[in-house]
mmCIF file of N, CA and C in Angstrom:
data_model
loop_
_atom_site.group_PDB
_atom_site.id
_atom_site.type_symbol
_atom_site.label_atom_id
_atom_site.label_comp_id
_atom_site.label_asym_id
_atom_site.label_seq_id
_atom_site.Cartn_x
_atom_site.Cartn_y
_atom_site.Cartn_z
ATOM 1 N N MET A 28 0.971 -1.237 -0.652
ATOM 2 C CA MET A 28 -0.322 -0.627 0.166
ATOM 3 C C MET A 28 0.420 1.058 -0.626
ATOM 4 N N THR A 29 1.518 1.400 0.941
ATOM 5 C CA THR A 29 3.171 2.063 0.783
ATOM 6 C C THR A 29 4.127 2.730 -0.558
ATOM 7 N N GLN A 30 3.992 1.902 -1.326
ATOM 8 C CA GLN A 30 4.332 2.009 -2.804
ATOM 9 C C GLN A 30 3.195 2.662 -3.527
ATOM 10 N N ILE A 31 2.015 1.950 -3.584
ATOM 11 C CA ILE A 31 0.800 2.677 -4.552
ATOM 12 C C ILE A 31 0.693 4.678 -3.365
ATOM 13 N N ALA A 32 1.014 4.507 -2.894
ATOM 14 C CA ALA A 32 0.975 6.288 -2.057
ATOM 15 C C ALA A 32 1.868 6.585 -2.282
ATOM 16 N N ALA A 33 3.120 6.686 -2.473
ATOM 17 C CA ALA A 33 4.288 6.821 -3.196
ATOM 18 C C ALA A 33 4.399 7.145 -4.939
ATOM 19 N N TYR A 34 3.631 6.127 -5.373
ATOM 20 C CA TYR A 34 4.076 6.532 -6.824
ATOM 21 C C TYR A 34 2.753 7.136 -6.925
ATOM 22 N N LEU A 35 1.289 7.074 -5.955
ATOM 23 C CA LEU A 35 0.664 8.837 -6.460
ATOM 24 C C LEU A 35 1.257 10.250 -5.997
ATOM 25 N N ALA A 36 1.721 9.904 -5.204
ATOM 26 C CA ALA A 36 2.200 11.360 -5.092
ATOM 27 C C ALA A 36 3.614 11.459 -5.460
ATOM 28 N N SER A 37 4.633 10.856 -6.458
ATOM 29 C CA SER A 37 5.895 10.887 -7.516
ATOM 30 C C SER A 37 4.848 11.299 -9.074
ATOM 31 N N VAL A 38 3.610 10.968 -9.141
ATOM 32 C CA VAL A 38 2.545 11.023 -10.164
ATOM 33 C C VAL A 38 3.015 12.653 -10.031
ATOM 34 N N PHE A 39 1.988 13.098 -8.577
ATOM 35 C CA PHE A 39 1.507 14.770 -8.344
ATOM 36 C C PHE A 39 2.700 15.477 -8.600
ATOM 37 N N SER A 40 3.661 15.262 -8.048
ATOM 38 C CA SER A 40 4.665 16.469 -7.983
ATOM 39 C C SER A 40 5.293 15.998 -8.950
ATOM 40 N N SER A 41 5.090 15.373 -10.076
ATOM 41 C CA SER A 41 6.447 15.150 -11.164
ATOM 42 C C SER A 41 5.156 15.739 -12.016
ATOM 43 N N GLY A 42 3.489 16.285 -11.885
ATOM 44 C CA GLY A 42 3.268 16.053 -12.953
ATOM 45 C C GLY A 42 3.102 18.671 -12.504
ATOM 46 N N LEU A 43 3.267 18.058 -11.615
ATOM 47 C CA LEU A 43 3.013 19.534 -11.249
ATOM 48 C C LEU A 43 4.301 20.391 -11.585
ATOM 49 N N VAL A 44 5.543 19.937 -11.417
ATOM 50 C CA VAL A 44 6.954 20.001 -12.252
ATOM 51 C C VAL A 44 6.710 20.001 -13.503
ATOM 52 N N LEU A 45 6.575 19.399 -14.229
ATOM 53 C CA LEU A 45 6.727 19.196 -15.116
ATOM 54 C C LEU A 45 5.069 20.689 -15.893
ATOM 55 N N GLN A 46 4.344 21.350 -15.519
ATOM 56 C CA GLN A 46 3.432 22.033 -15.580
ATOM 57 C C GLN A 46 4.538 23.019 -16.250
ATOM 58 N N ILE A 47 5.024 23.144 -14.581
ATOM 59 C CA ILE A 47 5.063 25.084 -14.373
ATOM 60 C C ILE A 47 7.120 24.183 -15.615
ATOM 61 N N MET A 48 7.503 23.719 -15.847
ATOM 62 C CA MET A 48 8.635 23.704 -16.952
ATOM 63 C C MET A 48 7.805 23.632 -18.734
ATOM 64 N N LEU A 49 6.957 22.978 -18.423
ATOM 65 C CA LEU A 49 6.536 23.375 -19.827
ATOM 66 C C LEU A 49 6.056 24.419 -19.962
ATOM 67 N N SER A 50 6.017 24.739 -19.245
ATOM 68 C CA SER A 50 4.916 26.878 -18.391
ATOM 69 C C SER A 50 5.960 27.610 -19.452
ATOM 70 N N PHE A 51 7.345 27.287 -18.880
ATOM 71 C CA PHE A 51 8.468 27.567 -18.951
ATOM 72 C C PHE A 51 8.939 28.082 -20.179
ATOM 73 N N ALA A 52 8.922 26.812 -20.721
ATOM 74 C CA ALA A 52 9.180 26.637 -21.971
ATOM 75 C C ALA A 52 8.815 27.102 -23.705
ATOM 76 N N SER A 53 7.461 26.934 -23.100
ATOM 77 C CA SER A 53 6.580 27.313 -24.127
ATOM 78 C C SER A 53 6.264 29.193 -24.710
ATOM 79 N N ASP A 54 6.587 29.641 -23.032
ATOM 80 C CA ASP A 54 6.240 31.499 -23.197
ATOM 81 C C ASP A 54 6.982 32.177 -22.322
ATOM 82 N N GLY A 55 7.660 30.957 -21.528
ATOM 83 C CA GLY A 55 9.143 31.601 -20.776
ATOM 84 C C GLY A 55 8.530 32.658 -19.742
ATOM 85 N N THR A 56 7.289 32.536 -19.870
ATOM 86 C CA THR A 56 7.177 33.724 -18.301
ATOM 87 C C THR A 56 6.297 32.576 -17.102
ATOM 88 N N GLY A 57 6.387 31.519 -17.239
ATOM 89 C CA GLY A 57 5.896 30.885 -15.709
ATOM 90 C C GLY A 57 4.817 30.779 -15.499
ATOM 91 N N GLU A 58 3.945 31.310 -16.040
ATOM 92 C CA GLU A 58 2.299 31.100 -15.735
ATOM 93 C C GLU A 58 1.730 30.436 -14.996
ATOM 94 N N THR A 59 2.324 29.077 -15.345
ATOM 95 C CA THR A 59 1.135 27.860 -14.314
ATOM 96 C C THR A 59 0.609 28.619 -14.149
ATOM 97 N N MET A 60 -0.070 29.174 -12.921
ATOM 98 C CA MET A 60 -1.419 28.640 -11.861
ATOM 99 C C MET A 60 -2.869 28.725 -12.949
ATOM 100 N N SER A 61 -1.801 30.126 -13.496
ATOM 101 C CA SER A 61 -3.265 30.402 -14.836
ATOM 102 C C SER A 61 -4.243 29.507 -15.777
ATOM 103 N N GLU A 62 -3.110 28.257 -15.588
ATOM 104 C CA GLU A 62 -2.938 27.389 -16.404
ATOM 105 C C GLU A 62 -3.524 25.859 -15.917
ATOM 106 N N THR A 63 -4.776 26.231 -14.683
ATOM 107 C CA THR A 63 -4.670 25.170 -13.879
ATOM 108 C C THR A 63 -5.886 23.835 -14.220
ATOM 109 N N PHE A 64 -6.419 23.996 -15.434
ATOM 110 C CA PHE A 64 -7.156 23.709 -15.920
ATOM 111 C C PHE A 64 -6.057 22.028 -16.346
ATOM 112 N N TYR A 65 -4.863 22.722 -17.091
ATOM 113 C CA TYR A 65 -4.868 21.317 -17.875
ATOM 114 C C TYR A 65 -4.122 20.497 -17.325
ATOM 115 N N PHE A 66 -4.411 20.340 -15.484
ATOM 116 C CA PHE A 66 -3.108 19.834 -14.723
ATOM 117 C C PHE A 66 -3.101 18.675 -14.194
ATOM 118 N N PRO A 67 -5.147 18.268 -14.637
ATOM 119 C CA PRO A 67 -5.648 16.603 -13.885
ATOM 120 C C PRO A 67 -4.974 15.862 -16.307
ATOM 121 N N ILE A 68 -5.046 16.768 -17.160
ATOM 122 C CA ILE A 68 -4.664 16.330 -18.299
ATOM 123 C C ILE A 68 -3.171 16.259 -18.132
ATOM 124 N N VAL A 69 -2.128 17.283 -17.417
ATOM 125 C CA VAL A 69 -0.514 15.963 -17.314
ATOM 126 C C VAL A 69 -0.840 15.665 -16.486
ATOM 127 N N LEU A 70 -1.206 15.185 -15.235
ATOM 128 C CA LEU A 70 -1.439 14.153 -14.169
ATOM 129 C C LEU A 70 -1.313 12.924 -15.561
ATOM 130 N N ALA A 71 -2.693 13.161 -15.604
ATOM 131 C CA ALA A 71 -3.239 11.744 -16.896
ATOM 132 C C ALA A 71 -2.112 10.909 -17.342
ATOM 133 N N VAL A 72 -1.407 12.265 -18.487
ATOM 134 C CA VAL A 72 -0.238 11.931 -19.110
ATOM 135 C C VAL A 72 0.700 11.453 -18.479
ATOM 136 N N VAL A 73 1.067 11.765 -17.445
ATOM 137 C CA VAL A 73 2.445 10.986 -16.774
ATOM 138 C C VAL A 73 2.281 9.950 -16.240
ATOM 139 N N ALA A 74 0.927 10.197 -15.535
ATOM 140 C CA ALA A 74 0.082 8.553 -14.609
ATOM 141 C C ALA A 74 0.447 7.325 -15.950
ATOM 142 N N ILE A 75 0.067 7.897 -17.315
ATOM 143 C CA ILE A 75 -0.528 6.847 -18.587
ATOM 144 C C ILE A 75 1.096 6.425 -19.149
ATOM 145 N N TYR A 76 1.990 6.714 -19.347
ATOM 146 C CA TYR A 76 3.093 6.792 -19.700
ATOM 147 C C TYR A 76 4.487 6.465 -18.430
ATOM 148 N N THR A 77 4.197 6.038 -16.896
ATOM 149 C CA THR A 77 4.837 5.796 -16.385
ATOM 150 C C THR A 77 4.196 4.630 -15.696
ATOM 151 N N SER A 78 3.123 4.276 -15.770
ATOM 152 C CA SER A 78 2.355 2.936 -14.594
ATOM 153 C C SER A 78 3.290 1.625 -15.655
ATOM 154 N N ILE A 79 3.790 1.877 -15.845
ATOM 155 C CA ILE A 79 3.901 -0.063 -16.154
ATOM 156 C C ILE A 79 5.546 0.566 -15.816
ATOM 157 N N PRO A 80 6.240 1.204 -16.496
ATOM 158 C CA PRO A 80 7.248 1.196 -16.542
ATOM 159 C C PRO A 80 8.428 1.302 -14.808
ATOM 160 N N SER A 81 7.330 2.083 -14.125
ATOM 161 C CA SER A 81 7.526 2.065 -12.138
ATOM 162 C C SER A 81 7.062 0.685 -11.698
ATOM 163 N N LEU A 82 6.059 0.467 -12.157
ATOM 164 C CA LEU A 82 5.098 -1.052 -11.510
ATOM 165 C C LEU A 82 6.550 -2.054 -11.682
ATOM 166 N N VAL A 83 6.966 -1.908 -12.525
ATOM 167 C CA VAL A 83 8.197 -3.356 -12.899
ATOM 168 C C VAL A 83 9.017 -2.909 -11.837
ATOM 169 N N PHE A 84 9.941 -1.315 -12.325
ATOM 170 C CA PHE A 84 11.299 -1.026 -11.280
ATOM 171 C C PHE A 84 10.910 -1.182 -9.885
ATOM 172 N N ALA A 85 9.560 -0.648 -9.679
ATOM 173 C CA ALA A 85 8.841 -0.620 -8.054
ATOM 174 C C ALA A 85 9.274 -2.259 -7.340
ATOM 175 N N ALA A 86 8.959 -3.722 -8.634
ATOM 176 C CA ALA A 86 8.930 -4.958 -7.762
ATOM 177 C C ALA A 86 10.151 -5.542 -8.186
ATOM 178 N N ILE A 87 11.680 -4.564 -8.649
ATOM 179 C CA ILE A 87 12.995 -5.385 -8.549
ATOM 180 C C ILE A 87 13.226 -4.755 -7.930
ATOM 181 N N CYS A 88 13.156 -3.464 -7.338
ATOM 182 C CA CYS A 88 13.632 -2.990 -5.548
ATOM 183 C C CYS A 88 12.944 -3.742 -5.029
ATOM 184 N N GLU A 89 11.669 -3.749 -4.960
ATOM 185 C CA GLU A 89 11.084 -5.058 -3.979
ATOM 186 C C GLU A 89 12.131 -6.290 -3.777
ATOM 187 N N ARG A 90 12.164 -6.883 -4.429
ATOM 188 C CA ARG A 90 12.432 -8.011 -4.729
ATOM 189 C C ARG A 90 13.938 -8.036 -4.470
ATOM 190 N N LYS A 91 14.807 -7.098 -5.151
ATOM 191 C CA LYS A 91 16.405 -6.864 -4.235
ATOM 192 C C LYS A 91 16.991 -6.350 -3.191
ATOM 193 N N ALA A 92 15.719 -5.529 -2.747
ATOM 194 C CA ALA A 92 15.822 -3.986 -1.544
ATOM 195 C C ALA A 92 17.144 -2.838 -1.923
ATOM 196 N N ILE A 93 16.853 -2.689 -3.379
ATOM 197 C CA ILE A 93 17.559 -1.861 -3.755
ATOM 198 C C ILE A 93 17.280 -0.647 -3.016
ATOM 199 N N ARG A 94 18.007 0.261 -1.984
ATOM 200 C CA ARG A 94 17.344 1.656 -0.958
ATOM 201 C C ARG A 94 18.298 2.376 -1.786
ATOM 202 N N HIS A 95 19.183 2.858 -2.356
ATOM 203 C CA HIS A 95 19.623 3.646 -2.461
ATOM 204 C C HIS A 95 19.223 4.439 -3.658
ATOM 205 N N PRO A 96 19.000 6.148 -3.054
ATOM 206 C CA PRO A 96 18.079 6.765 -4.023
ATOM 207 C C PRO A 96 18.613 6.992 -5.585
ATOM 208 N N ALA A 97 19.913 6.667 -5.316
ATOM 209 C CA ALA A 97 20.872 7.192 -6.990
ATOM 210 C C ALA A 97 19.533 6.851 -8.039
ATOM 211 N N ALA A 98 19.362 5.066 -7.390
ATOM 212 C CA ALA A 98 19.043 4.267 -8.336
ATOM 213 C C ALA A 98 17.504 4.715 -9.406
ATOM 214 N N TYR A 99 16.787 5.264 -7.698
ATOM 215 C CA TYR A 99 15.086 5.840 -8.265
ATOM 216 C C TYR A 99 15.069 6.701 -9.364
ATOM 217 N N LEU A 100 16.267 7.834 -8.543
ATOM 218 C CA LEU A 100 16.873 9.270 -9.485
ATOM 219 C C LEU A 100 16.834 8.885 -10.502
ATOM 220 N N ALA A 101 18.173 7.822 -10.737
ATOM 221 C CA ALA A 101 18.300 7.908 -12.471
ATOM 222 C C ALA A 101 17.036 7.556 -13.434
ATOM 223 N N PHE A 102 16.450 5.997 -12.688
ATOM 224 C CA PHE A 102 15.912 5.915 -13.120
ATOM 225 C C PHE A 102 14.588 5.951 -13.739
ATOM 226 N N SER A 103 13.772 7.216 -12.173
ATOM 227 C CA SER A 103 12.981 8.024 -13.463
ATOM 228 C C SER A 103 12.944 9.086 -14.151
ATOM 229 N N THR A 104 14.986 10.077 -14.110
ATOM 230 C CA THR A 104 14.988 10.793 -14.505
ATOM 231 C C THR A 104 15.625 10.430 -15.947
ATOM 232 N N LEU A 105 15.744 9.182 -16.196
ATOM 233 C CA LEU A 105 15.389 8.336 -17.297
ATOM 234 C C LEU A 105 14.202 8.823 -18.602
ATOM 235 N N LEU A 106 13.581 7.534 -17.615
ATOM 236 C CA LEU A 106 12.154 7.485 -17.706
ATOM 237 C C LEU A 106 11.158 8.730 -18.183
ATOM 238 N N ALA A 107 11.631 9.466 -17.537
ATOM 239 C CA ALA A 107 11.207 11.108 -18.386
ATOM 240 C C ALA A 107 11.772 11.587 -19.362
ATOM 241 N N PHE A 108 13.057 11.270 -19.778
ATOM 242 C CA PHE A 108 13.957 11.866 -20.344
ATOM 243 C C PHE A 108 13.303 11.206 -21.741
ATOM 244 N N VAL A 109 12.618 9.513 -21.448
ATOM 245 C CA VAL A 109 12.803 8.955 -22.784
ATOM 246 C C VAL A 109 11.331 9.206 -23.646
ATOM 247 N N ALA A 110 10.389 8.882 -22.131
ATOM 248 C CA ALA A 110 8.693 9.064 -22.356
ATOM 249 C C ALA A 110 7.977 10.248 -23.438
ATOM 250 N N PHE A 111 9.267 11.981 -23.242
ATOM 251 C CA PHE A 111 9.086 12.462 -24.041
ATOM 252 C C PHE A 111 8.950 11.817 -25.332
ATOM 253 N N PRO A 112 9.856 11.621 -26.103
ATOM 254 C CA PRO A 112 9.810 11.808 -27.665
ATOM 255 C C PRO A 112 8.341 10.416 -27.409
ATOM 256 N N LEU A 113 8.618 9.258 -26.532
ATOM 257 C CA LEU A 113 8.239 8.027 -27.107
ATOM 258 C C LEU A 113 6.373 8.751 -27.788
ATOM 259 N N GLN A 114 6.516 9.688 -26.545
ATOM 260 C CA GLN A 114 4.806 10.106 -26.579
ATOM 261 C C GLN A 114 4.955 10.591 -28.305
ATOM 262 N N PHE A 115 5.464 12.032 -28.624
ATOM 263 C CA PHE A 115 5.975 12.494 -30.167
ATOM 264 C C PHE A 115 5.857 11.576 -30.910
ATOM 265 N N GLN A 116 6.531 10.222 -30.692
ATOM 266 C CA GLN A 116 7.531 9.774 -31.918
ATOM 267 C C GLN A 116 8.470 9.737 -32.747
ATOM 268 N N SER A 117 9.291 10.921 -31.722
ATOM 269 C CA SER A 117 9.517 11.206 -32.836
ATOM 270 C C SER A 117 11.083 11.769 -32.318
ATOM 271 N N LEU A 118 12.847 11.980 -32.464
ATOM 272 C CA LEU A 118 14.064 12.180 -32.289
ATOM 273 C C LEU A 118 14.363 13.630 -32.535
ATOM 274 N N GLU A 119 13.426 14.235 -32.859
ATOM 275 C CA GLU A 119 13.401 15.859 -33.892
ATOM 276 C C GLU A 119 14.244 16.090 -32.469
ATOM 277 N N PRO A 120 15.495 16.915 -33.212
ATOM 278 C CA PRO A 120 15.837 18.667 -32.082
ATOM 279 C C PRO A 120 16.042 18.876 -31.004
ATOM 280 N N ASP A 121 13.983 19.437 -32.103
ATOM 281 C CA ASP A 121 13.103 20.725 -30.803
ATOM 282 C C ASP A 121 13.291 19.401 -29.558
ATOM 283 N N ILE A 122 11.842 18.205 -30.185
ATOM 284 C CA ILE A 122 11.710 17.376 -29.456
ATOM 285 C C ILE A 122 12.825 16.687 -27.792
ATOM 286 N N LEU A 123 13.452 16.413 -29.060
ATOM 287 C CA LEU A 123 14.229 16.655 -28.051
ATOM 288 C C LEU A 123 15.137 17.395 -26.988
ATOM 289 N N LEU A 124 15.294 18.470 -27.027
ATOM 290 C CA LEU A 124 15.281 19.729 -26.624
ATOM 291 C C LEU A 124 13.806 19.646 -25.446
ATOM 292 N N MET A 125 12.943 19.205 -25.949
ATOM 293 C CA MET A 125 11.616 19.394 -25.195
ATOM 294 C C MET A 125 11.823 18.330 -23.675
ATOM 295 N N ALA A 126 12.343 17.752 -24.261
ATOM 296 C CA ALA A 126 12.878 16.614 -23.510
ATOM 297 C C ALA A 126 13.649 16.530 -21.725
ATOM 298 N N LEU A 127 14.589 17.676 -22.037
ATOM 299 C CA LEU A 127 15.873 18.459 -21.216
ATOM 300 C C LEU A 127 14.393 19.045 -20.455
ATOM 301 N N TYR A 128 13.679 19.454 -20.570
ATOM 302 C CA TYR A 128 12.547 20.206 -19.932
ATOM 303 C C TYR A 128 12.004 19.808 -18.925
ATOM 304 N N VAL A 129 11.786 18.356 -19.513
ATOM 305 C CA VAL A 129 11.271 17.457 -18.581
ATOM 306 C C VAL A 129 11.499 16.636 -17.462
ATOM 307 N N THR A 130 12.876 16.681 -18.107
ATOM 308 C CA THR A 130 13.969 15.563 -16.594
ATOM 309 C C THR A 130 13.550 15.943 -15.411
ATOM 310 N N PRO A 131 13.854 17.850 -14.872
ATOM 311 C CA PRO A 131 13.085 17.397 -13.546
ATOM 312 C C PRO A 131 12.244 16.886 -13.410
ATOM 313 N N ALA A 132 10.979 17.139 -13.896
ATOM 314 C CA ALA A 132 9.959 16.320 -13.275
ATOM 315 C C ALA A 132 10.550 14.744 -13.196
ATOM 316 N N GLY A 133 11.324 14.093 -13.817
ATOM 317 C CA GLY A 133 11.569 12.949 -13.684
ATOM 318 C C GLY A 133 12.372 12.301 -12.861
ATOM 319 N N PHE A 134 12.938 13.599 -11.606
ATOM 320 C CA PHE A 134 13.455 13.557 -11.117
ATOM 321 C C PHE A 134 13.210 13.903 -9.780
ATOM 322 N N VAL A 135 12.075 14.828 -9.424
ATOM 323 C CA VAL A 135 11.067 14.864 -8.714
ATOM 324 C C VAL A 135 10.902 13.787 -8.644
ATOM 325 N N ALA A 136 10.374 13.123 -9.124
ATOM 326 C CA ALA A 136 9.166 11.719 -8.730
ATOM 327 C C ALA A 136 10.432 11.029 -8.562
ATOM 328 N N GLY A 137 11.696 10.310 -8.639
ATOM 329 C CA GLY A 137 12.176 9.737 -7.678
ATOM 330 C C GLY A 137 12.527 9.758 -6.706
ATOM 331 N N LEU A 138 12.942 10.956 -6.694
ATOM 332 C CA LEU A 138 12.958 11.677 -5.076
ATOM 333 C C LEU A 138 11.822 11.613 -4.363
ATOM 334 N N VAL A 139 10.696 12.247 -4.841
ATOM 335 C CA VAL A 139 9.083 11.493 -3.876
ATOM 336 C C VAL A 139 9.174 10.920 -3.643
ATOM 337 N N TYR A 140 8.883 9.455 -4.584
ATOM 338 C CA TYR A 140 9.007 8.102 -4.433
ATOM 339 C C TYR A 140 9.856 7.535 -3.070
ATOM 340 N N TRP A 141 11.112 7.926 -3.575
ATOM 341 C CA TRP A 141 12.006 7.247 -2.517
ATOM 342 C C TRP A 141 12.226 7.640 -1.420
ATOM 343 N N HIS A 142 11.441 9.061 -1.051
ATOM 344 C CA HIS A 142 11.556 8.879 0.454
ATOM 345 C C HIS A 142 10.306 8.351 1.011
ATOM 346 N N ILE A 143 9.222 7.922 0.514
ATOM 347 C CA ILE A 143 8.244 7.940 0.571
ATOM 348 C C ILE A 143 7.871 6.061 1.171
ATOM 349 N N ALA A 144 8.637 5.463 -0.297
ATOM 350 C CA ALA A 144 8.808 3.566 -0.193
ATOM 351 C C ALA A 144 10.033 3.242 -0.206
ATOM 352 N N GLY A 145 10.652 3.940 -1.120
ATOM 353 C CA GLY A 145 11.598 3.221 -1.627
ATOM 354 C C GLY A 145 13.146 3.016 -0.879
ATOM 355 N N ARG A 146 12.893 3.972 0.376
ATOM 356 C CA ARG A 146 13.968 4.073 0.820
ATOM 357 C C ARG A 146 13.989 2.868 2.509
ATOM 358 N N TYR A 147 12.531 2.046 2.509
ATOM 359 C CA TYR A 147 12.235 0.746 2.782
ATOM 360 C C TYR A 147 11.560 -0.389 2.350
ATOM 361 N N SER A 148 12.273 0.013 0.347
ATOM 362 C CA SER A 148 12.373 -1.166 -0.431
ATOM 363 C C SER A 148 12.866 -2.627 0.518
ATOM 364 N N GLY A 149 12.102 -3.350 0.496
ATOM 365 C CA GLY A 149 12.345 -4.695 0.823
ATOM 366 C C GLY A 149 12.298 -5.452 1.997
ATOM 367 N N GLU A 150 11.966 -4.380 3.816
ATOM 368 C CA GLU A 150 12.366 -4.702 4.262
ATOM 369 C C GLU A 150 10.917 -5.665 4.919
ATOM 370 N N GLU A 151 10.329 -5.740 4.119
ATOM 371 C CA GLU A 151 8.871 -6.736 4.480
ATOM 372 C C GLU A 151 9.717 -8.268 4.046
ATOM 373 N N SER A 152 10.021 -7.864 2.754
ATOM 374 C CA SER A 152 9.953 -9.661 2.892
ATOM 375 C C SER A 152 11.671 -10.056 3.709
ATOM 376 N N GLU A 153 12.167 -8.937 3.635
ATOM 377 C CA GLU A 153 13.877 -9.287 4.884
ATOM 378 C C GLU A 153 12.798 -10.229 6.195
ATOM 379 N N ARG A 154 11.963 -9.240 6.371
ATOM 380 C CA ARG A 154 10.946 -9.412 7.946
ATOM 381 C C ARG A 154 10.654 -11.356 7.747
ATOM 382 N N LEU A 155 9.736 -10.831 6.785
ATOM 383 C CA LEU A 155 9.051 -12.741 6.569
ATOM 384 C C LEU A 155 10.412 -13.474 6.236
ATOM 385 N N ARG A 156 11.407 -13.342 5.762
ATOM 386 C CA ARG A 156 12.252 -14.865 6.007
ATOM 387 C C ARG A 156 13.495 -14.965 6.744
ATOM 388 N N LYS A 157 13.136 -13.462 8.269
ATOM 389 C CA LYS A 157 13.697 -14.469 9.160
ATOM 390 C C LYS A 157 12.741 -15.105 10.046
ATOM 391 N N GLN A 158 11.687 -14.426 10.180
ATOM 392 C CA GLN A 158 9.919 -15.282 10.535
ATOM 393 C C GLN A 158 10.165 -16.479 10.161
ATOM 394 N N ILE A 159 10.490 -16.689 9.273
ATOM 395 C CA ILE A 159 10.926 -18.287 8.598
ATOM 396 C C ILE A 159 11.886 -18.937 9.022
ATOM 397 N N GLU A 160 13.167 -18.263 8.578
ATOM 398 C CA GLU A 160 14.238 -19.116 9.781
ATOM 399 C C GLU A 160 14.048 -19.450 11.384
ATOM 400 N N VAL A 161 12.773 -18.515 11.974
ATOM 401 C CA VAL A 161 13.347 -18.598 13.624
ATOM 402 C C VAL A 161 11.745 -19.994 12.911
ATOM 403 N N PHE A 162 11.403 -20.590 12.576
ATOM 404 C CA PHE A 162 10.690 -21.136 12.502
ATOM 405 C C PHE A 162 10.652 -22.874 12.258
ATOM 406 N N ASP A 163 12.501 -22.728 11.343
ATOM 407 C CA ASP A 163 12.434 -23.398 10.630
ATOM 408 C C ASP A 163 13.742 -24.455 12.143
#
């Protein structure tokens, strides 16, 4: 349950950062709060493009008890950079430049997820293993 809450918090925080970064990229003024209508759309897009890769990564981290924040930051930043060109199905220089604006959103998502759930990754399975060893 903690992983689901962490994922939702990371989607929300990365969506907020993404909206801010794209607002700066589009008009340069950063007037994001006047565009609050687009925020649910941004959240939906973030959730759609990140749900399956994030689920797989979280499962691997839980299984292998990966707790180092660098793993979460690297994964989410890379996912953000790769998901943007995939959405437009293009590797044109303008799309890659916009993908650089998206990477801070991935960084924030990884940091939020690690802070809520990642730093405790694998603790439950370790606890269960110890209980099984006691009974054996």
